[in-house]
Amino acid sequence: MALISCPECKTPNVSSTAESCPCCGYNIKAHFAQLERNRKYAADRQRVEELRRQQAAERAKPSHGLRNMFLIVAGILLLVVVLWNTIPARNYKYTCYYCGKGIDAYYLHDNHYACNSCHRTLEELKYK
C-alpha cells in the first residue's frame, strides 16, 4: 500500500489500494489491475517472441542426417578416387621405330595403341 497521486485528477496522497479517488471518483483499483494485466501481457509476449526466435534458430541449424549423408557421399567419392588411381593406366612408354622418340602411346581400341607423334599403331612401336 502506497500513497500515490490519482492518475485522473492528480490529487496527491491517494492510497494505491483504494477503490476510487475521493476527489473525482476514478476507479484506482481497476486502473492498477489493468496496469498489472498489461505488464503480464508484455512479459508473455516477450516469452513468446523468445520462443519463436529459438525455434527459428533450431530450424536454421543443419540436421545431422544431412551431415551424415554428406560424409557418406564424400567417403564414397574418396574411395572411388583412390581405387581409380590404383588401376593401371592405359598409357605405356614406347619408342617409335619411325620417329625414334620415347613417347606415351595412347589407347585406340581392342588393345591397339598408337604413337602420339606419328600415330603409328602398336605393331610398329617398340616397347621401351
mmCIF file of C-alpha atoms in Angstrom:
data_model
loop_
_atom_site.group_PDB
_atom_site.id
_atom_site.type_symbol
_atom_site.label_atom_id
_atom_site.label_comp_id
_atom_site.label_asym_id
_atom_site.label_seq_id
_atom_site.Cartn_x
_atom_site.Cartn_y
_atom_site.Cartn_z
ATOM 1 C CA MET A 1 0.000 0.000 0.000
ATOM 2 C CA ALA A 2 1.479 3.278 -1.119
ATOM 3 C CA LEU A 3 0.271 6.832 -1.324
ATOM 4 C CA ILE A 4 0.095 7.967 -4.928
ATOM 5 C CA SER A 5 -1.378 10.766 -6.984
ATOM 6 C CA CYS A 6 -4.667 9.995 -8.730
ATOM 7 C CA PRO A 7 -3.993 9.100 -12.374
ATOM 8 C CA GLU A 8 -7.036 11.069 -13.476
ATOM 9 C CA CYS A 9 -7.176 14.298 -11.419
ATOM 10 C CA LYS A 10 -3.644 14.209 -9.913
ATOM 11 C CA THR A 11 -4.924 14.546 -6.338
ATOM 12 C CA PRO A 12 -1.989 13.732 -4.026
ATOM 13 C CA ASN A 13 -1.973 11.217 -1.174
ATOM 14 C CA VAL A 14 -4.471 8.660 -2.503
ATOM 15 C CA SER A 15 -3.977 5.045 -1.426
ATOM 16 C CA SER A 16 -2.986 2.658 -4.236
ATOM 17 C CA THR A 17 -5.396 0.058 -2.810
ATOM 18 C CA ALA A 18 -8.401 2.402 -2.619
ATOM 19 C CA GLU A 19 -11.436 1.511 -4.694
ATOM 20 C CA SER A 20 -11.763 5.018 -6.114
ATOM 21 C CA CYS A 21 -10.366 8.521 -5.833
ATOM 22 C CA PRO A 22 -12.155 10.514 -3.051
ATOM 23 C CA CYS A 23 -11.984 13.656 -5.170
ATOM 24 C CA CYS A 24 -13.024 12.601 -8.739
ATOM 25 C CA GLY A 25 -14.303 9.040 -8.188
ATOM 26 C CA TYR A 26 -11.807 7.474 -10.647
ATOM 27 C CA ASN A 27 -11.563 3.672 -10.130
ATOM 28 C CA ILE A 28 -7.976 3.388 -8.907
ATOM 29 C CA LYS A 29 -8.175 -0.347 -8.134
ATOM 30 C CA ALA A 30 -9.292 -1.134 -11.723
ATOM 31 C CA HIS A 31 -6.552 1.168 -13.063
ATOM 32 C CA PHE A 32 -3.802 -0.734 -11.229
ATOM 33 C CA ALA A 33 -5.349 -4.090 -12.178
ATOM 34 C CA GLN A 34 -5.231 -3.016 -15.842
ATOM 35 C CA LEU A 35 -1.598 -1.930 -15.471
ATOM 36 C CA GLU A 36 -0.760 -5.328 -13.956
ATOM 37 C CA ARG A 37 -2.541 -7.157 -16.807
ATOM 38 C CA ASN A 38 -0.644 -5.042 -19.342
ATOM 39 C CA ARG A 39 2.645 -5.852 -17.610
ATOM 40 C CA LYS A 40 1.877 -9.596 -17.630
ATOM 41 C CA TYR A 41 0.770 -9.422 -21.280
ATOM 42 C CA ALA A 42 4.024 -7.689 -22.248
ATOM 43 C CA ALA A 43 6.055 -10.331 -20.363
ATOM 44 C CA ASP A 44 4.094 -13.130 -22.032
ATOM 45 C CA ARG A 45 4.608 -11.515 -25.426
ATOM 46 C CA GLN A 46 8.361 -11.310 -24.781
ATOM 47 C CA ARG A 47 8.438 -15.011 -23.831
ATOM 48 C CA VAL A 48 6.516 -15.933 -26.989
ATOM 49 C CA GLU A 49 8.889 -13.873 -29.138
ATOM 50 C CA GLU A 50 11.893 -15.508 -27.444
ATOM 51 C CA LEU A 51 10.424 -18.983 -28.105
ATOM 52 C CA ARG A 52 9.836 -18.057 -31.758
ATOM 53 C CA ARG A 53 13.445 -16.874 -32.085
ATOM 54 C CA GLN A 54 14.687 -20.127 -30.508
ATOM 55 C CA GLN A 55 12.519 -22.222 -32.837
ATOM 56 C CA ALA A 56 13.766 -20.266 -35.855
ATOM 57 C CA ALA A 57 17.350 -20.831 -34.702
ATOM 58 C CA GLU A 58 16.665 -24.567 -34.330
ATOM 59 C CA ARG A 59 15.198 -24.737 -37.836
ATOM 60 C CA ALA A 60 18.219 -22.887 -39.215
ATOM 61 C CA LYS A 61 20.642 -25.450 -37.786
ATOM 62 C CA PRO A 62 21.646 -28.164 -40.258
ATOM 63 C CA SER A 63 20.300 -31.561 -39.347
ATOM 64 C CA HIS A 64 22.675 -34.396 -38.515
ATOM 65 C CA GLY A 65 21.023 -36.545 -41.159
ATOM 66 C CA LEU A 66 22.197 -34.273 -43.960
ATOM 67 C CA ARG A 67 25.665 -34.021 -42.449
ATOM 68 C CA ASN A 68 25.934 -37.807 -42.186
ATOM 69 C CA MET A 69 24.718 -38.243 -45.761
ATOM 70 C CA PHE A 70 27.292 -35.708 -46.941
ATOM 71 C CA LEU A 71 30.060 -37.571 -45.091
ATOM 72 C CA ILE A 72 28.977 -40.894 -46.616
ATOM 73 C CA VAL A 73 28.935 -39.452 -50.144
ATOM 74 C CA ALA A 74 32.325 -37.796 -49.575
ATOM 75 C CA GLY A 75 33.738 -41.107 -48.311
ATOM 76 C CA ILE A 76 32.422 -42.991 -51.334
ATOM 77 C CA LEU A 77 33.886 -40.386 -53.690
ATOM 78 C CA LEU A 78 37.236 -40.598 -51.907
ATOM 79 C CA LEU A 79 37.170 -44.386 -52.199
ATOM 80 C CA VAL A 80 36.379 -44.163 -55.916
ATOM 81 C CA VAL A 81 39.256 -41.711 -56.469
ATOM 82 C CA VAL A 82 41.707 -43.926 -54.562
ATOM 83 C CA LEU A 83 40.607 -47.058 -56.408
ATOM 84 C CA TRP A 84 40.657 -45.262 -59.766
ATOM 85 C CA ASN A 85 44.273 -44.219 -59.177
ATOM 86 C CA THR A 86 45.304 -47.798 -58.343
ATOM 87 C CA ILE A 87 44.038 -49.134 -61.686
ATOM 88 C CA PRO A 88 46.944 -49.251 -64.145
ATOM 89 C CA ALA A 89 46.858 -46.513 -66.733
ATOM 90 C CA ARG A 90 46.299 -47.362 -70.363
ATOM 91 C CA ASN A 91 49.213 -45.184 -71.457
ATOM 92 C CA TYR A 92 52.510 -47.079 -71.870
ATOM 93 C CA LYS A 93 56.015 -45.859 -72.639
ATOM 94 C CA TYR A 94 57.169 -46.874 -76.115
ATOM 95 C CA THR A 95 59.890 -45.927 -78.546
ATOM 96 C CA CYS A 96 58.584 -45.394 -82.047
ATOM 97 C CA TYR A 97 60.542 -47.169 -84.876
ATOM 98 C CA TYR A 98 59.833 -44.326 -87.292
ATOM 99 C CA CYS A 99 60.253 -41.142 -85.265
ATOM 100 C CA GLY A 100 62.583 -42.693 -82.605
ATOM 101 C CA LYS A 101 61.000 -40.672 -79.809
ATOM 102 C CA GLY A 102 60.224 -42.073 -76.388
ATOM 103 C CA ILE A 103 56.522 -41.395 -76.263
ATOM 104 C CA ASP A 104 53.367 -42.265 -74.396
ATOM 105 C CA ALA A 105 51.270 -44.453 -76.613
ATOM 106 C CA TYR A 106 47.543 -43.829 -76.432
ATOM 107 C CA TYR A 107 44.790 -46.431 -76.465
ATOM 108 C CA LEU A 108 42.825 -46.810 -79.691
ATOM 109 C CA HIS A 109 40.508 -49.808 -79.270
ATOM 110 C CA ASP A 110 40.688 -53.585 -78.758
ATOM 111 C CA ASN A 111 44.213 -53.426 -77.281
ATOM 112 C CA HIS A 112 45.576 -51.389 -80.187
ATOM 113 C CA TYR A 113 47.825 -48.487 -79.289
ATOM 114 C CA ALA A 114 49.255 -45.627 -81.350
ATOM 115 C CA CYS A 115 52.181 -43.192 -81.180
ATOM 116 C CA ASN A 116 51.319 -39.669 -80.076
ATOM 117 C CA SER A 117 53.757 -38.134 -82.575
ATOM 118 C CA CYS A 118 53.380 -40.059 -85.848
ATOM 119 C CA HIS A 119 50.203 -42.019 -84.963
ATOM 120 C CA ARG A 120 51.547 -45.413 -85.982
ATOM 121 C CA THR A 121 49.953 -48.456 -84.342
ATOM 122 C CA LEU A 122 51.424 -50.708 -81.619
ATOM 123 C CA GLU A 123 52.757 -53.239 -84.114
ATOM 124 C CA GLU A 124 55.090 -50.525 -85.374
ATOM 125 C CA LEU A 125 56.225 -49.458 -81.907
ATOM 126 C CA LYS A 126 58.962 -50.964 -79.768
ATOM 127 C CA TYR A 127 58.330 -51.233 -76.043
ATOM 128 C CA LYS A 128 60.900 -49.266 -74.032
#
